[in-house]
Coordinates of C-alpha atoms and ligand atoms in Angstrom, one line a residue:
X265 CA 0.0 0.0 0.0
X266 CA 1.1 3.5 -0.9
X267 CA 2.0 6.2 1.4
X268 CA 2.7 9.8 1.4
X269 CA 5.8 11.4 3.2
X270 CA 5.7 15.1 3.8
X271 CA 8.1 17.2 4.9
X272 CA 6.0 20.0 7.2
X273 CA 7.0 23.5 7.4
X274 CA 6.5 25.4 3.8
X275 CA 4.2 27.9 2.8
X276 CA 2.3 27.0 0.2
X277 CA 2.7 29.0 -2.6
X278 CA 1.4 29.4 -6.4
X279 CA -1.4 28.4 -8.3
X280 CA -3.5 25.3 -8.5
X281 CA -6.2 24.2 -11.0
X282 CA -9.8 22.3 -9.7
X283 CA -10.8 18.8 -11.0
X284 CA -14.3 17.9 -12.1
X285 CA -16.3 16.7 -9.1
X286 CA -16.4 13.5 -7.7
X287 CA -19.2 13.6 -5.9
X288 CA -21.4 14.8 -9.0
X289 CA -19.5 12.7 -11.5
X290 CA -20.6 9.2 -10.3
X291 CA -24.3 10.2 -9.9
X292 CA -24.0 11.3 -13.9
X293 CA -22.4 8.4 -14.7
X294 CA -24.9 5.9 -13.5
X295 CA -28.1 8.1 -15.3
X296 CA -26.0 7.2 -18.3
X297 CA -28.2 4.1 -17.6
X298 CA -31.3 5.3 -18.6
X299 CA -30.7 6.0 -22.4
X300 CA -29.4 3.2 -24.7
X301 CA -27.5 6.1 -26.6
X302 CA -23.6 7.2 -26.2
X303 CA -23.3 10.4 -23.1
X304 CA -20.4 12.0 -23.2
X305 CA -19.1 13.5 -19.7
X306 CA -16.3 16.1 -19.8
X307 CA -13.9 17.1 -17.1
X308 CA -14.4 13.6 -15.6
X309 CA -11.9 13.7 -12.5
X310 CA -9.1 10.7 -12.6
X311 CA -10.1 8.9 -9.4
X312 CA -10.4 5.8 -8.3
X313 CA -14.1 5.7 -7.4
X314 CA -14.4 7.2 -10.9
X315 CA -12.5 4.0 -12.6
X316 CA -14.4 2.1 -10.3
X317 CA -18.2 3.4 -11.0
X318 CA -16.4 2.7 -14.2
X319 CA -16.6 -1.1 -13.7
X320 CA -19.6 -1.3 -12.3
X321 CA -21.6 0.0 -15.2
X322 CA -19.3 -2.7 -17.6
X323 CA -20.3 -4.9 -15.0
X324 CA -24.1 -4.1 -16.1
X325 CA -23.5 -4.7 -19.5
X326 CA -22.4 -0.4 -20.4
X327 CA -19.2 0.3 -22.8
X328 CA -16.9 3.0 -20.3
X329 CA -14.3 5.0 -22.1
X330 CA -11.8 7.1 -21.3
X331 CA -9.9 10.1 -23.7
X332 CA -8.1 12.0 -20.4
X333 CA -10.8 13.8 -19.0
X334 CA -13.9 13.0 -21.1
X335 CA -15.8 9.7 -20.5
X336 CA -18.4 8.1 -22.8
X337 CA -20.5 5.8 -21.5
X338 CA -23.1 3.7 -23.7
X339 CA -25.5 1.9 -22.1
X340 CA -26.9 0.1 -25.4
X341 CA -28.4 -3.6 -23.6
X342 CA -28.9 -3.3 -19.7
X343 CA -28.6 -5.7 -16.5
X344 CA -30.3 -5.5 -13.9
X345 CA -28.0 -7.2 -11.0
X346 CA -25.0 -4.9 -9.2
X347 CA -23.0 -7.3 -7.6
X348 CA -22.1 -7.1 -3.7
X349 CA -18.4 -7.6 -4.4
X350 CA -19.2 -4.5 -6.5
X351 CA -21.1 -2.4 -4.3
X352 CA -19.8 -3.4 -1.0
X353 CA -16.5 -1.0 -2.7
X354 CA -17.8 1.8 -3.2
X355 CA -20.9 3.3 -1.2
X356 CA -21.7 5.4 -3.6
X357 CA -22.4 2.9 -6.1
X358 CA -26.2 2.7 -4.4
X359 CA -27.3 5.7 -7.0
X360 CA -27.4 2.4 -9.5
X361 CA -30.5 1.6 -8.1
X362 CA -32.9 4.8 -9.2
X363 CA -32.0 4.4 -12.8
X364 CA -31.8 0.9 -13.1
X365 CA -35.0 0.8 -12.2
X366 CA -36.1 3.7 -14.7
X367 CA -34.3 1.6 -17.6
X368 CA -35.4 -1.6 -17.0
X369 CA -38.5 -1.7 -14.5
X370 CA -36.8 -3.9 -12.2
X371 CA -33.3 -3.8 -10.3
X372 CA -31.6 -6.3 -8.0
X373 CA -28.6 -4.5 -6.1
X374 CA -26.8 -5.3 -3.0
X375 CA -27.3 -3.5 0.2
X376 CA -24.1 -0.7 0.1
X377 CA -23.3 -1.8 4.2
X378 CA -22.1 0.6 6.9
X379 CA -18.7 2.8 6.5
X380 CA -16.1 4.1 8.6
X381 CA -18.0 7.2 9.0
X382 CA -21.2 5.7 10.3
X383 CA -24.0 3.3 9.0
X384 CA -25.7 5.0 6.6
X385 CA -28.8 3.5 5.9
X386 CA -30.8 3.8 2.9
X387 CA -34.6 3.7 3.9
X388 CA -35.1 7.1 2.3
X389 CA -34.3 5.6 -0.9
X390 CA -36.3 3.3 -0.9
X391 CA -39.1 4.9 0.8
X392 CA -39.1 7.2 -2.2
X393 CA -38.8 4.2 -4.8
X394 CA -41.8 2.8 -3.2
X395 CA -43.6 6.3 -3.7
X396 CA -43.4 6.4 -7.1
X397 CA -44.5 2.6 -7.1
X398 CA -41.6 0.4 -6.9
X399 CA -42.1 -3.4 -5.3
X400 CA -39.5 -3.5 -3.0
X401 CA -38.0 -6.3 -0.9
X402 CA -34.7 -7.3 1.2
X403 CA -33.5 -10.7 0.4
X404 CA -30.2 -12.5 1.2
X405 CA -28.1 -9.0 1.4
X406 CA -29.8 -7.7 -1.9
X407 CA -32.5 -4.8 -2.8
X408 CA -35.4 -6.6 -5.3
X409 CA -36.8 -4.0 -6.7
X410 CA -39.3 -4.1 -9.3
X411 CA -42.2 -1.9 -11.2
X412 CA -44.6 -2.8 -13.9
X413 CA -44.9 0.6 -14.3
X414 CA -43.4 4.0 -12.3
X415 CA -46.1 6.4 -11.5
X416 CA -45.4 10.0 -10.6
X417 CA -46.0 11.5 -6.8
X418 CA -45.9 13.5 -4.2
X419 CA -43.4 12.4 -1.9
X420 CA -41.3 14.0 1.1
X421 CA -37.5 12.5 1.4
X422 CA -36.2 14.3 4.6
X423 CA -34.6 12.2 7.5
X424 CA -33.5 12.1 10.8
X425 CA -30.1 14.2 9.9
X426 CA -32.4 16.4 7.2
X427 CA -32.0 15.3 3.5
X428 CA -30.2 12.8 2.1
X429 CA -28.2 13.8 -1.5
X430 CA -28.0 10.3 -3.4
X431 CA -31.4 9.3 -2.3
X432 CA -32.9 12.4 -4.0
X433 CA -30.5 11.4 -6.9
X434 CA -31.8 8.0 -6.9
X435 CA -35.5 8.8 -7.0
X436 CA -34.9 11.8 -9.5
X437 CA -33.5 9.5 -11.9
X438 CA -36.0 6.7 -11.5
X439 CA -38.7 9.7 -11.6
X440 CA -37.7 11.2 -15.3
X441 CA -38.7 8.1 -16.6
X442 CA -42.0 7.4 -14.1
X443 CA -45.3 8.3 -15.7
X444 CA -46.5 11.3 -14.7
X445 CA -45.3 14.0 -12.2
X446 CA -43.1 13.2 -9.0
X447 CA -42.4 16.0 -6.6
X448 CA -39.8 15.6 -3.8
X449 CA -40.1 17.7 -0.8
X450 CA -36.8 18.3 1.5
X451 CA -34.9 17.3 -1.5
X452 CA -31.4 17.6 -0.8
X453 CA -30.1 21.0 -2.3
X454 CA -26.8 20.3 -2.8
X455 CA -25.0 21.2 -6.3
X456 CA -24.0 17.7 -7.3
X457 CA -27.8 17.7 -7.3
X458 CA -28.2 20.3 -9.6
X459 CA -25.6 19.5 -12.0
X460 CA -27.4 15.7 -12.6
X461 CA -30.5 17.6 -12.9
X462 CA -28.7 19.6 -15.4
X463 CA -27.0 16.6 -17.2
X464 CA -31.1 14.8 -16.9
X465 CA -32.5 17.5 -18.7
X466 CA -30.0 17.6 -21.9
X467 CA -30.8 13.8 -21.9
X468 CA -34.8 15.3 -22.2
X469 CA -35.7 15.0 -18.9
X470 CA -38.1 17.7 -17.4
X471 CA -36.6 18.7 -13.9
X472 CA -37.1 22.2 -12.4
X473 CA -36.7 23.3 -9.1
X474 CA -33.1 21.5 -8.4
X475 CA -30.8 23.4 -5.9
X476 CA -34.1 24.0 -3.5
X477 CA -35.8 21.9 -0.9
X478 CA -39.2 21.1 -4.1
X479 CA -37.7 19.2 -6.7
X480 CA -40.6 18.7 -9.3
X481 CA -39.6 15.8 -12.4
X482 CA -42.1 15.1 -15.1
X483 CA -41.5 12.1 -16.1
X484 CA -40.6 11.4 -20.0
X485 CA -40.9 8.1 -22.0
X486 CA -38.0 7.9 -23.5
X487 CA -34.2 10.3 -22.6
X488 CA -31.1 10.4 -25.1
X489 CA -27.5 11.0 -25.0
X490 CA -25.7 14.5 -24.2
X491 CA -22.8 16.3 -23.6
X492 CA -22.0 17.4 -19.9
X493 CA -19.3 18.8 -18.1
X494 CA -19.0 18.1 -14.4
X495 CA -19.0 21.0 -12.1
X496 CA -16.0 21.7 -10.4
X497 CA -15.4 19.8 -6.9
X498 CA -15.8 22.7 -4.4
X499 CA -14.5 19.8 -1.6
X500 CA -11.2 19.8 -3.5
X501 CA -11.2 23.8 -3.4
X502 CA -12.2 23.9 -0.2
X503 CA -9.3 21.0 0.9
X504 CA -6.4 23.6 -1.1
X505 CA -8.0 26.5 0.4
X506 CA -7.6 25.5 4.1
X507 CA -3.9 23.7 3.1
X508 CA -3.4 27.4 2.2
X509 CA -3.9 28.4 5.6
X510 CA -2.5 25.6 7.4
X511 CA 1.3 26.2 5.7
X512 CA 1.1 30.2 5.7
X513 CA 0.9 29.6 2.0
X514 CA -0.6 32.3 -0.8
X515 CA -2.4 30.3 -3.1
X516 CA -4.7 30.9 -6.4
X517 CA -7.5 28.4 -6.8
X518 CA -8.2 28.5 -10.6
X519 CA -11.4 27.4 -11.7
X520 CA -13.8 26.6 -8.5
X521 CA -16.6 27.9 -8.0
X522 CA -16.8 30.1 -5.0
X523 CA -20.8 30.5 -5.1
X524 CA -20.4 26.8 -4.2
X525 CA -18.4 27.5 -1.1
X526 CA -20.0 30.0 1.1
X527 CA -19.9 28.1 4.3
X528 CA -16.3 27.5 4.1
X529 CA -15.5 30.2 2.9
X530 CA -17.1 32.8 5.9
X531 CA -16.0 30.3 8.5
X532 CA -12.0 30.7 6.3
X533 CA -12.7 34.7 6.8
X534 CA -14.0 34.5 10.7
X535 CA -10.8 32.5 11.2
X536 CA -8.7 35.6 9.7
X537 CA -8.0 34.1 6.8
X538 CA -7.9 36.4 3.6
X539 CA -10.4 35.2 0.8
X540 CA -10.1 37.5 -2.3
X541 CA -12.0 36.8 -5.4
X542 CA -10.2 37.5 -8.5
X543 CA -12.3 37.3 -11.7
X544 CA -13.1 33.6 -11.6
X545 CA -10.1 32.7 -9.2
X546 CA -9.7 32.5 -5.4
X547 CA -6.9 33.8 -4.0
X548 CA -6.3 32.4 -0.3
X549 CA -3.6 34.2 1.8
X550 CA -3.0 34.0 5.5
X551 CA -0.9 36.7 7.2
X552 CA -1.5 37.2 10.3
X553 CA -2.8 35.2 13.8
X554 CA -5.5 33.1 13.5
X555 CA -8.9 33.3 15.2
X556 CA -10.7 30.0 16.4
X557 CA -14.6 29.4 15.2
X558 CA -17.3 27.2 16.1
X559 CA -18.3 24.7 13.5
X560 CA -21.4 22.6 13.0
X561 CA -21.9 20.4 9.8
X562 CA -25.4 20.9 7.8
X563 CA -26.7 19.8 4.6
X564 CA -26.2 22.2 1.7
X565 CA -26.0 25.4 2.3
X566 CA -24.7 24.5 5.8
X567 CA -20.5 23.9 6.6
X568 CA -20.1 20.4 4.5
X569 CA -19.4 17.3 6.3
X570 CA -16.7 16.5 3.9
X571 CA -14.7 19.5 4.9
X572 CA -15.2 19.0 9.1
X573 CA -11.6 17.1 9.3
X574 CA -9.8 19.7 7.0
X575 CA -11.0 22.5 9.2
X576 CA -10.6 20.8 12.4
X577 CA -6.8 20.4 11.4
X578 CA -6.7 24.5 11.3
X579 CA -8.3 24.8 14.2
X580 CA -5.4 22.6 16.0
X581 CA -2.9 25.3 14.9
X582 CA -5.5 28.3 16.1
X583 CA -4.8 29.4 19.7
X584 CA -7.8 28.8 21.5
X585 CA -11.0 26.8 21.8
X586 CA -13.0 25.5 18.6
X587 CA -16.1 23.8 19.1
X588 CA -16.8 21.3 15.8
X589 CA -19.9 19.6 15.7
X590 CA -20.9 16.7 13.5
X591 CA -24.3 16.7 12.0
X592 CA -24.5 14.5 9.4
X593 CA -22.4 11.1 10.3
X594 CA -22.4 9.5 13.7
X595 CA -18.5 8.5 13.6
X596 CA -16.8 10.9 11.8
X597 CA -13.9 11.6 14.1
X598 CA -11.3 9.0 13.0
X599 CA -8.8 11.7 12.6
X600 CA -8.7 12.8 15.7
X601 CA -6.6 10.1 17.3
X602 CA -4.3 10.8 14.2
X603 CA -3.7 13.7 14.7
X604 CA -3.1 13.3 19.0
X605 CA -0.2 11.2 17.2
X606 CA 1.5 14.9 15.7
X607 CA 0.1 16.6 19.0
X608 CA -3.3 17.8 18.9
X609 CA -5.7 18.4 21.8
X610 CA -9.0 17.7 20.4
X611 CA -11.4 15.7 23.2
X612 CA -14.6 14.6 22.0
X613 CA -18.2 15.0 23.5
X614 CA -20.6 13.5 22.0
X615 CA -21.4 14.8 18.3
X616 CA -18.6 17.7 19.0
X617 CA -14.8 17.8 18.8
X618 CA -13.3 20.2 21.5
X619 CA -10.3 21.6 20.1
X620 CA -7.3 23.9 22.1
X621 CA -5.6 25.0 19.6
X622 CA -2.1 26.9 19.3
X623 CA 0.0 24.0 20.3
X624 CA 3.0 23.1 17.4
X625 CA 2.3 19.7 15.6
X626 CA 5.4 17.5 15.2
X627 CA 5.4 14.9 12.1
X628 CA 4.6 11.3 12.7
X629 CA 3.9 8.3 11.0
X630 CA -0.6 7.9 10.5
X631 CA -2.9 5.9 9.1
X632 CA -5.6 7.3 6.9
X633 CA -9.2 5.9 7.8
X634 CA -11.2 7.6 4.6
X635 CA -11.1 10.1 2.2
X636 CA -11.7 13.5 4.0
X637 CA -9.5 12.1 7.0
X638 CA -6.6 11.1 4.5
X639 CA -6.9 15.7 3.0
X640 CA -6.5 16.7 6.6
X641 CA -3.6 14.5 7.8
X642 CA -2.3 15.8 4.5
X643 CA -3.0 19.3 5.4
X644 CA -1.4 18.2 8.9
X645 CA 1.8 16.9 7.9
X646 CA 2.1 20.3 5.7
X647 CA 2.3 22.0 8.8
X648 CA 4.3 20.2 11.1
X649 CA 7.5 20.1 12.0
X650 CA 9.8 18.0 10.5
X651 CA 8.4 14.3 8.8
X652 CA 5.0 13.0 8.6
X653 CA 4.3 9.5 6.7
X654 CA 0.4 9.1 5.8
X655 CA -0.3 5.5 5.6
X656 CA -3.6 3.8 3.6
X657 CA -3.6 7.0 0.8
X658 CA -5.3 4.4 -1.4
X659 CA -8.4 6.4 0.4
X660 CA -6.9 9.7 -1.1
X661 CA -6.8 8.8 -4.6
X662 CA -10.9 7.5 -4.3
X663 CA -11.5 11.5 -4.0
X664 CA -8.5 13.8 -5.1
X665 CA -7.3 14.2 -8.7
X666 CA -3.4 13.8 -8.6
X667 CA -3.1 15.6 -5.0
X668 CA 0.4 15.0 -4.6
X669 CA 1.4 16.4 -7.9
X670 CA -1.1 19.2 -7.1
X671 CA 0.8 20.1 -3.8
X672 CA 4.0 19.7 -5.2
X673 CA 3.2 22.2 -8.1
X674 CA 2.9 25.3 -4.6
X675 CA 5.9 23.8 -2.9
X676 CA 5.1 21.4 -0.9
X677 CA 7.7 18.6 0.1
X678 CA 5.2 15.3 -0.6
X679 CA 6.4 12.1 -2.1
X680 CA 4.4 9.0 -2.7
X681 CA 6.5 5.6 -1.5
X682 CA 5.3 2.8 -3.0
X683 CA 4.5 -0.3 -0.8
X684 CA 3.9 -3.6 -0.6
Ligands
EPU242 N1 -29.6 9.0 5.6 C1 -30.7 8.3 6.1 N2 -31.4 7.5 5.3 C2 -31.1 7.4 4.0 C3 -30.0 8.1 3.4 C4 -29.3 8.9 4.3 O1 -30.9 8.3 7.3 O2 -31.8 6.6 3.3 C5 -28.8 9.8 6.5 C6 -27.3 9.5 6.5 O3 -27.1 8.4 7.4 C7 -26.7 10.8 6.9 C8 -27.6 11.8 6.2 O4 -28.8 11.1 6.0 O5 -26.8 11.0 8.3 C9 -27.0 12.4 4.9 O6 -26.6 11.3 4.1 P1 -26.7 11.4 2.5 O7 -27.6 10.4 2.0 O8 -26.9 12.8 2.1 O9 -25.2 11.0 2.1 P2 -24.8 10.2 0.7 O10 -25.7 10.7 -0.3 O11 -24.7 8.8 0.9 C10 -23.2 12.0 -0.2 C11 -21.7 12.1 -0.5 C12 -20.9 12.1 0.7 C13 -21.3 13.3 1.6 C14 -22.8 13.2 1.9 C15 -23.3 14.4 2.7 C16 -21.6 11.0 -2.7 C17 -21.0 9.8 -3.5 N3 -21.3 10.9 -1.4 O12 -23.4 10.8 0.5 O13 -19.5 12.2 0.3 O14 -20.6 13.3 2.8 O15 -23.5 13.1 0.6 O16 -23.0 15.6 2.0 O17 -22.1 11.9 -3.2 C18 -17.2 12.1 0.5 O18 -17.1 12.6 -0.6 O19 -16.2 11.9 1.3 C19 -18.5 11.6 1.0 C20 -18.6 10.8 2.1

């Protein structure tokens, strides 16, 4: 297994372009599903998860190429069975299920199973499957799934932690084909959201309302193929912007999109971070002391879930208390006994991470636990003293296009050590 070693201590410094998005890229791939005709998807990140939604739609029967960062997928003859060796992978393979069911009527998929970040359940899903009048049963670790024919409706998909963003995928896409009209109340508003709603309706699809809480989908008989490019990952952004800080770096993010990234970006500025906009680039400079903030995770528009670790690693180098709380996932504080290995004092209380900050971190060797974990031991070892070795960044390449190269390109001291 790979690992990163990074040498801690230097500003960050230069400028650094934004990969398609992950999170919105595998959602678009899978509605590739519901036409039989060639969609092209442009600024497709190289990612692991990508390669691996990849396989799963070959495993159903789709053609998947690759020309750098434009995929074509062609979904000419569909099957209906993703495999739990398959699934198991990838959680977010699940968003199978909504247009498999579209395409063919009927969809046999394994149960996804917990994470490292909690259990993650899909009821909603399938509460909202049912809604439009999907058959659904559990049997031996798979979903059965069937429809003689999906029928518009009025449904409400909002759950214990508020909405839930593949669910709303998963019965938007099932929902374009369905006869009639479906809306979804307490849709989930993020803009991975909007951009498959966008990519849905240059297949024909008849979405509107995407990006609020009423998502209404008239439902279509038949979609064709389109052209899409993925929206930029504003978790990426976010990750470089807050690396930026971390080091005492000055760094341009080209291409995000910063009306993507309020949250972060106000909670960047309370900590005295300067955020400039410059046409369509960020420029992220810290000068001075920093100030510690309170953080709590929401759904979209809220502080993203993704980005909790990331901050939480700034707030370790903040003099001062932070208080981060975790909305969204129940365990989603494996980093924090990583980074008590480089000298953080971060005590958990229930859903909230008490973090005295101001203490110097020292380098040591960790072990990444998942994807947002692996950016903030990252942004960690950036700046700490002397060496840190992150272990497991198998996790990193899942969810960041070419970090290392990235890094190295403002200065940092990163090299990837290949392992056994
Ligand atoms: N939930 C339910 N029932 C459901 C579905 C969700 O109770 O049927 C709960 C979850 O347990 C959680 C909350 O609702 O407490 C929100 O989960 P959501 O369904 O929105 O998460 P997701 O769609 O499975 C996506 C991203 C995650 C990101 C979350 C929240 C993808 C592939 N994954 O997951 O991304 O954290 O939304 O924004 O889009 C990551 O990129 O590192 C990552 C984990």
């Amino acid at each position: 297994m790979d690992s990163f070693v990074i040498k801690g201590g230097v500003p960050l410094r230069g400028e650094v372009t934004i990969s398609g998005a992950k999170n919105a890229v595998l959602p678009i791939m899978a509605a590739a599903l519901l036409t039989e005709e060639p969609c092209v998807i442009r600024r497709a990140p190289q990612l692991s998860d990508v390669d691996f939604m990849g396989e799963i739609l070959t495993s159903l029967g789709a053609e998947v190429k690759r020309q750098g960062s434009t995929l074509t997928v062609r979904a000419a003859r569909v099957k209906g069975l993703g495999d739990y060796d398959l699934i198991r992978k990838m959680r977010g393979s699940i968003c199978i299920l909504g247009p498999l069911l579209g395409r063919r009527g009927e969809a046999v998929v394994s149960l996804p199973g917990g994470c490292v970040i909690g259990a993650r359940p899909i009821d909603l899903h399938l509460k909202g499957l049912e809604a439009l009048g999907a058959k659904i049963r559990i049997d031996g670790g798979y979903i059965r799934a069937g429809a003689k024919k999906l029928k518009g409706a009025d449904l409400f998909l909002g759950g214990r932690c508020g909405p839930t963003v593949l669910g709303t995928a998963n019965v938007m896409m099932a929902a374009a084909r369905a006869e009639g009209v479906t809306v979804i109340e307490s849709a989930a508003c993020e803009p991975e959201v909007v951009d498959l709603a966008n990519f849905l309706n240059s297949m024909g699809a008849n979405i509107s309302g995407a990006g609020s809480p009423t998502v209404r989908i008239s439902g279509v008989k038949r979609l064709h193929g389109a052209e899409h490019e993925v929206i930029p990952d504003r978790i990426e952004a976010a990750t470089f912007a807050v690396a930026a800080a971390a080091s005492h770096g000055e760094v341009t993010i080209r291409g995000a999109r910063a009306d993507h990234m309020h949250a972060v970006l106000d909670k960047l500025r309370e900590a005295g971070v300067t955020v400039e906009r410059s046409g369509p680039a960020l420029r992220i400079t810290r000068r001075g002391r920093l100030r510690p903030v309170d953080i709590t995770t929401l759904p979209y528009a809220g502080f993203p879930t993704d980005m909790q670790a990331q901050m939480m690693v700034l707030m370790t180098l903040t003099p001062g208390i932070s208080i981060i709380t975790e909305r969204i996932f129940e365990s989603r504080f494996m980093h924090v006994s990583e980074l008590a290995r480089l000298g953080a004092d971060i005590a958990i209380e229930g859903p909230s991470a008490i973090v005295k900050g101001g203490r110097p971190l020292s380098g040591a060797p960790v072990m990444a636990s998942d994807l947002r974990a692996s950016a903030a031991l990252i942004i960690a070892g950036l700046a700490a003293r002397g060496a840190t070795q992150v272990n497991r960044v198998y996790h990193i390449d899942r969810g960041y296009e070419k970090i290392d190269d990235k890094l190295r390109g403002l200065g940092a001291r990163i090299a990837r050590v290949e392992g056994a």
